[in-house]
Coordinates of C-alpha atoms and ligand atoms in Angstrom, one line a residue:
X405 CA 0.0 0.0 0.0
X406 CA 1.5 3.4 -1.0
X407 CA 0.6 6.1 1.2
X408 CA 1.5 9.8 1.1
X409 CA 1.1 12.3 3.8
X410 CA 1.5 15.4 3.2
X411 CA 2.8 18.0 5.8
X412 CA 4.9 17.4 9.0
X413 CA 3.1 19.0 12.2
X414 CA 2.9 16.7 15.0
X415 CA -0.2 15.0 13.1
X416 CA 1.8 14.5 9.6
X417 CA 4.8 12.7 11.3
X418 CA 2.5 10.8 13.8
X419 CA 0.5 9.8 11.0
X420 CA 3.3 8.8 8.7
X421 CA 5.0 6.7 11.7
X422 CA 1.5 4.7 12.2
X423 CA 0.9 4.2 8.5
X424 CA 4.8 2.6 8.7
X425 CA 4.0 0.5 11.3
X426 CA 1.2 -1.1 9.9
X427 CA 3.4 -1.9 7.0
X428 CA 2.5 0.7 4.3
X429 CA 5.1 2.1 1.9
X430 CA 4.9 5.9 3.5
X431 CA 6.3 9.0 1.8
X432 CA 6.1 12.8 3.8
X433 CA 6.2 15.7 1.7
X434 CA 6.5 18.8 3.8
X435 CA 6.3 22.4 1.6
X436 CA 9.4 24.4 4.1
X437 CA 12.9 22.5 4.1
X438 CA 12.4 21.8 7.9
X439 CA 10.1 19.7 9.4
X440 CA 7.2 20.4 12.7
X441 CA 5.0 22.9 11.2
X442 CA 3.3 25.1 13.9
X443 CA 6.4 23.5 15.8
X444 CA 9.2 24.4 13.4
X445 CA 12.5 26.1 15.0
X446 CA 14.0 29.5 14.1
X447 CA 17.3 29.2 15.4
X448 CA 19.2 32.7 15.3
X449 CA 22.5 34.2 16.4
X450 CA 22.9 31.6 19.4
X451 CA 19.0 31.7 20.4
X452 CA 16.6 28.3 19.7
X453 CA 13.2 29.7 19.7
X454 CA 10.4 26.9 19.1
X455 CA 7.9 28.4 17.0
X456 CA 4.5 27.2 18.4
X457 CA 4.0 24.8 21.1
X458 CA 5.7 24.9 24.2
X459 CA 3.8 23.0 26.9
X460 CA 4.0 19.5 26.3
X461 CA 1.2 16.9 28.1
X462 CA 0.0 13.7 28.2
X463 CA 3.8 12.8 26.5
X464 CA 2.9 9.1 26.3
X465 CA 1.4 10.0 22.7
X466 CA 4.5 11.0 21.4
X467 CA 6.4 7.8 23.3
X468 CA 4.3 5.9 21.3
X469 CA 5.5 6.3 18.4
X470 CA 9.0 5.4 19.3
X471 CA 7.6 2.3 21.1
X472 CA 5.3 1.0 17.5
X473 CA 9.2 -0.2 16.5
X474 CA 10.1 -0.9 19.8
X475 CA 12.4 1.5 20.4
X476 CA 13.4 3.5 23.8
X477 CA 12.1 7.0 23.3
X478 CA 14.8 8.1 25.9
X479 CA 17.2 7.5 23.3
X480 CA 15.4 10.0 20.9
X481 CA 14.5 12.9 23.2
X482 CA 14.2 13.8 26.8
X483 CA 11.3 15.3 28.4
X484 CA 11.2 17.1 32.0
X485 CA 8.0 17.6 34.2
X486 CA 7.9 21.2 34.9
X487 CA 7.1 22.1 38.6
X488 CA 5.3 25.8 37.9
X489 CA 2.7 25.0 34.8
X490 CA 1.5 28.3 35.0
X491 CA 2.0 32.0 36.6
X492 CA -0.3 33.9 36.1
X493 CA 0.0 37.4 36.5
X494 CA -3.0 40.3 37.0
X495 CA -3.4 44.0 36.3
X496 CA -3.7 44.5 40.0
X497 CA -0.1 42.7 40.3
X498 CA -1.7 39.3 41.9
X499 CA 0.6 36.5 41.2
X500 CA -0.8 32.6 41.2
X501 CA 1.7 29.7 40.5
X502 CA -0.5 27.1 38.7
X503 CA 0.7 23.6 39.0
X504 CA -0.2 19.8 39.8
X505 CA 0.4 20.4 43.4
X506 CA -2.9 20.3 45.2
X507 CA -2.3 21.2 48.4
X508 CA -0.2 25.0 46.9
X509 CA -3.2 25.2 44.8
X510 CA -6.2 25.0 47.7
X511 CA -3.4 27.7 49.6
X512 CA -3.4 29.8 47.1
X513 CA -7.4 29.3 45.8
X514 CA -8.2 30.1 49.9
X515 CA -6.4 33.7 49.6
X516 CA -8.0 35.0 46.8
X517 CA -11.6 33.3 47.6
X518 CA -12.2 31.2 50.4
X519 CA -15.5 29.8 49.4
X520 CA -14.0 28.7 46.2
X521 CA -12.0 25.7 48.1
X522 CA -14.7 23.4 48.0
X523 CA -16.1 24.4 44.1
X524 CA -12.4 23.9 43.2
X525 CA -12.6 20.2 44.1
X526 CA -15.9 19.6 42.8
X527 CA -14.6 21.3 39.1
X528 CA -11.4 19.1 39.0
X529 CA -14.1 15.9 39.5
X530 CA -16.2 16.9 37.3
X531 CA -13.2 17.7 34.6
X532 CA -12.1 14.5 35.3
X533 CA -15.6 12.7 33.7
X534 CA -15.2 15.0 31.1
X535 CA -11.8 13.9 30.5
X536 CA -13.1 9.8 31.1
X537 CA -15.4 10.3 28.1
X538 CA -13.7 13.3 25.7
X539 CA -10.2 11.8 25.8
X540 CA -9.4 8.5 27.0
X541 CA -12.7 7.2 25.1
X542 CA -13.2 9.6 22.4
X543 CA -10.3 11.2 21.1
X544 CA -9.7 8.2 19.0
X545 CA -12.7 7.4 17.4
X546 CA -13.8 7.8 14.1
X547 CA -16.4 10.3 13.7
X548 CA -17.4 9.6 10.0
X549 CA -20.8 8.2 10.6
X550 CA -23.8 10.6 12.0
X551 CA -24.8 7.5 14.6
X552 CA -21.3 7.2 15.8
X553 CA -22.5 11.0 16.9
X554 CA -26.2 10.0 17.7
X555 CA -24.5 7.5 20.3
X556 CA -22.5 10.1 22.2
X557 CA -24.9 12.9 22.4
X558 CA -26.8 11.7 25.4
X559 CA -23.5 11.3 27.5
X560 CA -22.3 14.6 26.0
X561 CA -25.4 16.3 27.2
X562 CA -24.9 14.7 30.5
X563 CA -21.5 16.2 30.7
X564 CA -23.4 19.7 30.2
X565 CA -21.2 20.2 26.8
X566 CA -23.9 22.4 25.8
X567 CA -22.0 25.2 28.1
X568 CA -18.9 27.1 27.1
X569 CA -15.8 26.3 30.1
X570 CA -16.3 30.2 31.1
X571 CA -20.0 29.2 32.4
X572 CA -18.9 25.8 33.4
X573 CA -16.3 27.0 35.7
X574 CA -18.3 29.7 36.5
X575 CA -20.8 27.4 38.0
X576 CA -18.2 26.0 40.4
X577 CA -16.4 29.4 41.1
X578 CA -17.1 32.4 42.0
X579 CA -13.9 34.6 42.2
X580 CA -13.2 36.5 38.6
X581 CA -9.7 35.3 38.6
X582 CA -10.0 32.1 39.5
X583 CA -12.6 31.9 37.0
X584 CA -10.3 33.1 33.9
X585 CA -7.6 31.1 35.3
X586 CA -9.2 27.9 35.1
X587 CA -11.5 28.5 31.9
X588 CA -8.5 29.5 30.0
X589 CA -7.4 26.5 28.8
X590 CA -9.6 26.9 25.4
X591 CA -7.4 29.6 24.0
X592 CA -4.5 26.7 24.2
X593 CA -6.5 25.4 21.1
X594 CA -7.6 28.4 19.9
X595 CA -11.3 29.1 21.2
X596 CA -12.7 31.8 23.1
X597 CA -13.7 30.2 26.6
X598 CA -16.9 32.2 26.2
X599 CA -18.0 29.5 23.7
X600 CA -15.9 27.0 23.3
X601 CA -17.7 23.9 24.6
X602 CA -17.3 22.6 28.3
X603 CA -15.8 19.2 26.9
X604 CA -12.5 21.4 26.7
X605 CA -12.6 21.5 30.4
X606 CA -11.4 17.9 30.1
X607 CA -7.5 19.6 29.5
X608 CA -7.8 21.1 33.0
X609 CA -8.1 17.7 33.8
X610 CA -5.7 16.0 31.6
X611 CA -3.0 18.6 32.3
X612 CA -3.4 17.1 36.2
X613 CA -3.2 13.8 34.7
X614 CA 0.6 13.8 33.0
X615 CA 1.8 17.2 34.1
X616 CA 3.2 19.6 32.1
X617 CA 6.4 18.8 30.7
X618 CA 9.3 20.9 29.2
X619 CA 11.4 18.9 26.3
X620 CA 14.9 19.5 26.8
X621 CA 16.3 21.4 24.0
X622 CA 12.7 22.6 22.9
X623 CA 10.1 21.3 21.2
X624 CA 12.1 20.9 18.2
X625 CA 14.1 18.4 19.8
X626 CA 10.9 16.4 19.4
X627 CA 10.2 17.1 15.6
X628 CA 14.1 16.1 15.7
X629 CA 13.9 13.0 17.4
X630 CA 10.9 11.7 15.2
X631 CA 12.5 12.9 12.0
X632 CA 15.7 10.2 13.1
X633 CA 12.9 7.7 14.1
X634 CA 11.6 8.2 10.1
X635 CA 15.0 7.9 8.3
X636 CA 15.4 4.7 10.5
X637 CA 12.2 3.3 9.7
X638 CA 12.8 4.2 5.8
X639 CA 10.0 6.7 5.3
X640 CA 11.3 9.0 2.8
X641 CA 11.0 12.7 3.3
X642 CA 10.4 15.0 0.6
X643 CA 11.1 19.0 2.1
X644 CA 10.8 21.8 0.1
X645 CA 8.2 20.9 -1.6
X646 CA 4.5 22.0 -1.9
X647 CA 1.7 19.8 -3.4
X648 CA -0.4 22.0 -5.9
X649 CA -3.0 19.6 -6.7
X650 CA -4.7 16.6 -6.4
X651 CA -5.9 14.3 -9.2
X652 CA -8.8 12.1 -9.0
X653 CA -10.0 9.1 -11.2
X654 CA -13.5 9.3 -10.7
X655 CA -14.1 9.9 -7.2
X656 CA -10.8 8.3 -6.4
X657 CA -7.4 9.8 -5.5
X658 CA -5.1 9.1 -7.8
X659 CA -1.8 11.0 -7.6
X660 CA -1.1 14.6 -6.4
X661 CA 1.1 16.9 -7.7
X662 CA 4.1 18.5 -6.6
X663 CA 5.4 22.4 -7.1
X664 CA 2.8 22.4 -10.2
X665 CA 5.2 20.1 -11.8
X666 CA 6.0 16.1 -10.8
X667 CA 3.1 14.0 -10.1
X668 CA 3.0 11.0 -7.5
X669 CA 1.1 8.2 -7.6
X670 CA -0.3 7.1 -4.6
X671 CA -3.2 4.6 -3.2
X672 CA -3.8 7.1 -0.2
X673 CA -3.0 10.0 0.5
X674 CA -3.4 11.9 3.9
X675 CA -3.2 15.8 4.3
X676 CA -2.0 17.1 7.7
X677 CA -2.6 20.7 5.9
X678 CA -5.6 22.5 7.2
X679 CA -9.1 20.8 5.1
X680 CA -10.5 23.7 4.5
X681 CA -7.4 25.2 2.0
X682 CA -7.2 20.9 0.7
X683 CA -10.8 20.9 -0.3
X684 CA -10.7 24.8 -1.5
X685 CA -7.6 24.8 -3.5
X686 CA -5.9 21.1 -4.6
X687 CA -9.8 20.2 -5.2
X688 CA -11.1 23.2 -6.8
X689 CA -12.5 21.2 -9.8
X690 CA -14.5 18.6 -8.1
X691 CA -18.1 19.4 -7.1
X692 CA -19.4 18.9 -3.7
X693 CA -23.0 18.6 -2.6
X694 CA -24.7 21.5 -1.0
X695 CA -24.3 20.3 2.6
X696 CA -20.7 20.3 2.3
X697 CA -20.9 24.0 1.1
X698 CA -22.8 24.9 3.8
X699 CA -20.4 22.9 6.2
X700 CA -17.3 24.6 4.8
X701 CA -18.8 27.7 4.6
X702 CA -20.6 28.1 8.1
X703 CA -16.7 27.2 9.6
X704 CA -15.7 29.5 12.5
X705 CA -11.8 29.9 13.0
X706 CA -9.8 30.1 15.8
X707 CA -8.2 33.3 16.5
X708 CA -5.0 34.7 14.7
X709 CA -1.5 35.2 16.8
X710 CA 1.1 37.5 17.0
X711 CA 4.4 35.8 18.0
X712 CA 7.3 38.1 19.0
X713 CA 10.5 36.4 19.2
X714 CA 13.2 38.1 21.2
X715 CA 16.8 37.1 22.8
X716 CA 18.1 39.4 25.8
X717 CA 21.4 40.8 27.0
X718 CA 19.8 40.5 30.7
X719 CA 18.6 37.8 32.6
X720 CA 15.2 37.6 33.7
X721 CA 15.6 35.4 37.0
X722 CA 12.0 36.0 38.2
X723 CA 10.4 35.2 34.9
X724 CA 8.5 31.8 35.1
X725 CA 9.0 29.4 32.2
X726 CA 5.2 30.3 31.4
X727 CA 3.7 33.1 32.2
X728 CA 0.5 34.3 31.4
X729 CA -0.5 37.6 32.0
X730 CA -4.3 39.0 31.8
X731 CA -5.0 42.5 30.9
X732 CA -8.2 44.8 32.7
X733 CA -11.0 43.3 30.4
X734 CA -11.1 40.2 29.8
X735 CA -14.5 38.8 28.1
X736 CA -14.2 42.5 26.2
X737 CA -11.0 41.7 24.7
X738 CA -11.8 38.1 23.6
X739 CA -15.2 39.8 22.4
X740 CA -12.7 41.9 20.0
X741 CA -10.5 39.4 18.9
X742 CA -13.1 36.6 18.4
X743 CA -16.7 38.7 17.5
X744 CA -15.7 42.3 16.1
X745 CA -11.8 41.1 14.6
X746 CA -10.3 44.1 15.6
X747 CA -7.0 45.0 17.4
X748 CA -7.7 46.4 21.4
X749 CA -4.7 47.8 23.6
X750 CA -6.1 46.4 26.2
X751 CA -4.0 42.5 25.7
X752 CA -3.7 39.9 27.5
X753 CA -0.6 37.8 26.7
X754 CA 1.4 34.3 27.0
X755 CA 5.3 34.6 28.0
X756 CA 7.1 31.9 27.2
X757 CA 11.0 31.7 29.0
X758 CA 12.6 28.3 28.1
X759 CA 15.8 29.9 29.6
X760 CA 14.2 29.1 32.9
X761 CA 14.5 26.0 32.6
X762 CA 17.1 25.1 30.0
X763 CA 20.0 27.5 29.7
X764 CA 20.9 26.0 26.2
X765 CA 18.2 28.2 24.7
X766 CA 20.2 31.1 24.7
X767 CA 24.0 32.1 24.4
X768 CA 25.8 32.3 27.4
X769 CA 24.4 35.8 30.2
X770 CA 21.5 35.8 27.8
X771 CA 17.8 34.9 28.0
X772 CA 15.4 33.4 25.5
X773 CA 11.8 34.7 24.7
X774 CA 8.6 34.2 23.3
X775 CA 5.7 36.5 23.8
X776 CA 1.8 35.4 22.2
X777 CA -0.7 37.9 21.9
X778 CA -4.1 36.3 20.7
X779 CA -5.1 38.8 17.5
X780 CA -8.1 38.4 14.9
X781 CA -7.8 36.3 12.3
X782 CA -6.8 37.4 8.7
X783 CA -11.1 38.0 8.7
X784 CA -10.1 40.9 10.1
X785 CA -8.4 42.9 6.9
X786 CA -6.1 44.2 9.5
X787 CA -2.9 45.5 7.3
X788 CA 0.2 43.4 9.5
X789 CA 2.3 45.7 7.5
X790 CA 1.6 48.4 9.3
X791 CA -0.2 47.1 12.3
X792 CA 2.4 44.7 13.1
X793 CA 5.2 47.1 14.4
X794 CA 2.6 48.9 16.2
X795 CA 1.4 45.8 18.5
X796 CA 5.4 45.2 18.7
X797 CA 5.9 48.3 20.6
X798 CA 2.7 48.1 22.3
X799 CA 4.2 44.5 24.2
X800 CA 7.5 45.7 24.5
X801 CA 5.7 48.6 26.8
X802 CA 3.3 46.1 28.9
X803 CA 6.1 44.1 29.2
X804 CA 8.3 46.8 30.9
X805 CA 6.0 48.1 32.6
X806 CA 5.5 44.9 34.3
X807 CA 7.5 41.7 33.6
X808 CA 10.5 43.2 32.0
X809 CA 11.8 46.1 33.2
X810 CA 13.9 48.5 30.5
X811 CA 13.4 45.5 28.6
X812 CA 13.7 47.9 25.0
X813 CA 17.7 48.8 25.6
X814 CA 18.1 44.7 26.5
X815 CA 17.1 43.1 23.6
X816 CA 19.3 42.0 20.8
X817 CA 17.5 40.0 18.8
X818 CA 14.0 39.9 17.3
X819 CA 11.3 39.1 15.0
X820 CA 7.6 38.2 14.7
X821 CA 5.1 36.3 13.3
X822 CA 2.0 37.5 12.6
X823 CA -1.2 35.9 10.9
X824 CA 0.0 36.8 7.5
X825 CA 2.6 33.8 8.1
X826 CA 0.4 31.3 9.6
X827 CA -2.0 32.1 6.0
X828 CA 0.8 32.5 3.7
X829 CA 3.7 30.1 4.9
X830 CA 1.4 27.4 6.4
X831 CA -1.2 27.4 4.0
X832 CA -4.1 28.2 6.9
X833 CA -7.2 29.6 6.7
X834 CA -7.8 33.0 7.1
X835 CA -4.5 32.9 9.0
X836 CA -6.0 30.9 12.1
X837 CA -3.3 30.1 14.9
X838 CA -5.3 26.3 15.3
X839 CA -7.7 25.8 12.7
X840 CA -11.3 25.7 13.1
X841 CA -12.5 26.9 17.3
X842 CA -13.5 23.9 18.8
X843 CA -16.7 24.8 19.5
X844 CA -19.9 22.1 20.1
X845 CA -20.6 22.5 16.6
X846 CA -17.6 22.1 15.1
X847 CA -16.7 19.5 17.2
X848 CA -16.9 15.5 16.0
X849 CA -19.0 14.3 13.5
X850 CA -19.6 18.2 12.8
X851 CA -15.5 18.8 12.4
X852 CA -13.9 18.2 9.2
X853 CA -13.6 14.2 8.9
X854 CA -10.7 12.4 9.1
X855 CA -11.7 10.0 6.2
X856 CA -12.8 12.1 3.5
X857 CA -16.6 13.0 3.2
X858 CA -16.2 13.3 0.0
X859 CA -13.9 11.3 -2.3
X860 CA -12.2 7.9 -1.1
X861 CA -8.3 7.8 -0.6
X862 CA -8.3 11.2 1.2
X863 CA -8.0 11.5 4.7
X864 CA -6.9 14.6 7.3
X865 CA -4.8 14.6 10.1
X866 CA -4.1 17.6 12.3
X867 CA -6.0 20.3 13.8
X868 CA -8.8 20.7 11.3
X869 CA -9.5 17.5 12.0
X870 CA -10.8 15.2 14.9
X871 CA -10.1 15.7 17.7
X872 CA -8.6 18.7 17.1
X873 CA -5.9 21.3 17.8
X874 CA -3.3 21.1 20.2
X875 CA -0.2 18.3 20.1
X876 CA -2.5 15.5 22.1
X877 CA -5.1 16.6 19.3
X878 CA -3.3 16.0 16.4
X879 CA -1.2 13.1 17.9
X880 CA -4.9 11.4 18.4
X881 CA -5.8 12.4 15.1
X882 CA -3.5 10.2 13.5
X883 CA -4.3 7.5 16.4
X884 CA -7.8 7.8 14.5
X885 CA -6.2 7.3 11.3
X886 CA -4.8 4.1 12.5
X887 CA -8.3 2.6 12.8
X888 CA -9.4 3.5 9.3
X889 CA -7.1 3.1 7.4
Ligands
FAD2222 C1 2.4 29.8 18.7 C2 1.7 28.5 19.0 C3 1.9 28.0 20.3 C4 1.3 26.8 20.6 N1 1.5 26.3 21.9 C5 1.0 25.0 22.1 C6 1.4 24.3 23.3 O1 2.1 24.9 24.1 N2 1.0 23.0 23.5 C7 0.2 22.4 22.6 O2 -0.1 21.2 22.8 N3 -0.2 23.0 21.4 C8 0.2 24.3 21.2 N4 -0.1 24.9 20.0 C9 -0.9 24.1 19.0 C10 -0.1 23.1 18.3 O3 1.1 23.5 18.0 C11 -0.8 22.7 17.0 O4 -2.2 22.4 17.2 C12 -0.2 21.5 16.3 O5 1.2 21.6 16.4 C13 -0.6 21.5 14.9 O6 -0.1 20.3 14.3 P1 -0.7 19.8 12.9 O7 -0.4 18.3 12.9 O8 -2.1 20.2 12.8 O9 0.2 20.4 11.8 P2 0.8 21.8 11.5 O10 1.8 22.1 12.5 O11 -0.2 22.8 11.2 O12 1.6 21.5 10.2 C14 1.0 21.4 8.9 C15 2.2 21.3 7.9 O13 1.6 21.1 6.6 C16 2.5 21.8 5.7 N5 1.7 22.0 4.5 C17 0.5 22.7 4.4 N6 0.1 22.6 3.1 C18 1.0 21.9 2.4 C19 1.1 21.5 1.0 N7 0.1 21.8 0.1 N8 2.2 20.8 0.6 C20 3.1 20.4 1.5 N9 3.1 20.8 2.8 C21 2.0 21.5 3.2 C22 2.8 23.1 6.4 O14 4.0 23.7 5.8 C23 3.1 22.5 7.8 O15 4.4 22.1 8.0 C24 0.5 26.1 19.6 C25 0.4 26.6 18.4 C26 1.0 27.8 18.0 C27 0.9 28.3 16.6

């Protein structure tokens, strides 16, 4: 069996790596000359800066894939439980260290709301069924058939996934921040907490579960180790090259084609690139029924991000490995970047430091940096051109004026990313940092399937796909995959 995947996020290389263990002849074809995709690495001037994800959980899904050809992922890569998941950082200068340790959580839940001890326990139970039924028993499963759907709804109504995880925490907790603190893990995936359904609440859980873990050398020590794990396994990796189209015979795939030129025969074929561009652009000729219009078209996206990579001549001791830092409003600015698309200066932002943890980030007296700002998608119109120095600036000062201090005459090295890559470069919709929002209907049966609704030989892995965004998402996608196919 010939099989093609084509790109290498998380999902393309998990994918690739299953299809190879179950004895198919597998080929990767990834458009940029590196490999990771989301989690690509710019190395510059001495600094490693992972592109995109940074917290790694449940890590068993990536061990996995060493372990299908029984090898010892410790050889391959090396992954660290961090101690501090999360600090998270007010306007009013309120600090809370998030982490797996119970007892420092109830502590620190008792100073800023006392009555919230209790609703506290009874939100990490109830996450927990969430987690029972969303991961361990769903994230795997096929959801190409409207009665594989039909089945779950009842438990999914039990588990209340008709709420967003704002008004499911909310009904636990009653403190503001401990209410944004623990609903925020939808904008990890790229929804708005406001709306993204309460089975995302199952990550609060599934964080507690595995911990959150820092690989050694970055991220892209991971893409790394499963690129050697390929070459070993004789999967051959085509970089640098962008398929253009795909050709059908009939209503079967029968090659695609690469840089508009070469064409490649193949028996499947499986796209780790985001559906919506796949069915748009390399199937622009074949005609789809009016429901998949409608699907395609009704598609909400996750939000856009503006990534500002920057090396320091200072060291930051008391900067966190993560750090997220809320601004004033809160359900005002998602309201902007999710509802109206447009820019507000009133941010709320993700630090990342792997210096913190890992001094091999950075050249020696220097510190390592990522800061995210969640921004509108390309929907927006918003001109990055201009816009995007102006939100540079506008970070810089927050971050001074708070985490950073006379961080401008410190920095040596910079750049950003801004939707305009994630739409150009990595081939995404409207520039979305995660594909489509993982709301309730978008979700399953209603996301994009992983077997193709509509011609046979195609299939999707990533975070267009089911489950959905997210490296346990995409990793599960192409667990998925492995049943189908
Ligand atoms: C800044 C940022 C921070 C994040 N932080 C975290 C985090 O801390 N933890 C976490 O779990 N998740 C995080 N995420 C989400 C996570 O990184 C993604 O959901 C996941 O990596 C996406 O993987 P994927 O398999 O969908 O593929 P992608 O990474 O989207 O890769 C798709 C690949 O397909 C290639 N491609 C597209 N079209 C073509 C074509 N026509 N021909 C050839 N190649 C093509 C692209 O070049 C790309 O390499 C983050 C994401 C971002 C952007």
């Amino acid at each position: 069996m010939n099989s093609i995947v084509i790109g290498s996020g998380f999902g393309g290389i998990a994918a690739a790596l299953r299809l190879k263990a179950k004895g198919h002849n597998v080929k990767l074809i990834e458009k940029h000359p590196d490999l990771g995709g989301r989690a690509r690495v710019f190395k510059k001037n001495g600094f490693i800066y992972d592109a995109g994800p940074t917290v790694i959980t449940a890590p068993y899904l990536i061990n996995e894939l060493f372990e299908l050809f029984n090898k010892d992922p410790k050889n391959y890569i090396e992954l660290t439980p961090l101690k501090i998941w999360y600090q998270f950082i007010f306007e009013d200068k309120t600090k809370f260290n998030y982490s797996g340790d119970e007892i420092e959580m109830k502590d620190q839940i008792e100073k800023l709301s006392k009555e919230d001890v209790n609703g506290y326990e009874k939100l990490v139970n109830f996450t927990k069924k969430i987690f029972d039924k969303g991961f361990l028993e769903l994230a795997d499963v096929p959801f190409d058939k409207p009665f594989v759907m039909m089945q779950q709804l009842p438990a999914l109504l039990k588990l209340k996934s008709y709420k967003s995880v704002y008004s499911l925490v909310s009904s636990y907790i009653k403190n503001e921040k401990l209410r944004r603190m623990l609903s925020m893990h939808p904008l990890l995936v790229g929804g708005n907490p406001f709306t993204t359904t309460s089975i995302y609440g199952l990550i609060l859980y599934l964080e507690k579960k595995w911990g959150i873990h820092y690989s050694i050398g970055g991220t892209g020590e991971i893409i790394k180790g499963l690129e050697k794990l390929m070459i070993e396994e004789n999967i051959k990796i085509i970089k640098g090259s962008e398929i253009t189209s795909i050709n059908l015979n009939q209503n079967t795939i029968k090659s695609v084609q690469l840089n508009n030129q070469n064409e490649i025969n193949a028996d499947n074929v499986v796209f780790n690139a985001d559906p919506h561009v796949v069915y748009e652009k390399l199937l622009k000729n074949k005609k789809t029924s009016t429901i998949f219009n409608w699907k395609k078209k009704r598609m909400d996206y996750s939000m856009g991000l503006f990534v500002y990579y920057f090396g320091t001549k200072k060291i930051y001791e008391d900067v966190e490995h993560h750090t997220i830092r809320f601004g004033h409003k809160y359900k005002e600015h998602l309201d902007d970047i999710f509802e109206n698309k447009k820019l507000n200066e009133d941010i709320s932002y993700y630090l990342h430091r792997p210096t913190a943890t890992d001094k091999s980030m950075a050249p020696d007296g220097h510190d390592c940096f990522y800061v995210l700002v969640p921004v509108p998608n390309n929907q927006s119109n918003i001109n990055w051109s201009v816009e995007g120095d102006k939100l540079k600036e506008l970070v810089i000062k927050k971050m001074e004026n708070s985490l950073l201090p006379n961080l401008k005459d410190n920095i040596v090295e910079e750049f950003y990313l801004t939707p305009d890559y994630f739409e150009k470069e990595l081939n995404t919709k409207h520039g979305s940092g995660f594909s489509i929002q993982p709301k309730f209907s978008q979700s399953a049966y209603f996301r994009f399937h992983n077997k193709s609704e509509i011609c046979d030989g195609l299939y999707f892995v990533g975070a267009g796909t089911h489950p959905g965004a997210g490296v346990p998402g995409v990793l599960s996608s192409a667990k998925v995959l492995d049943k189908i196919l």
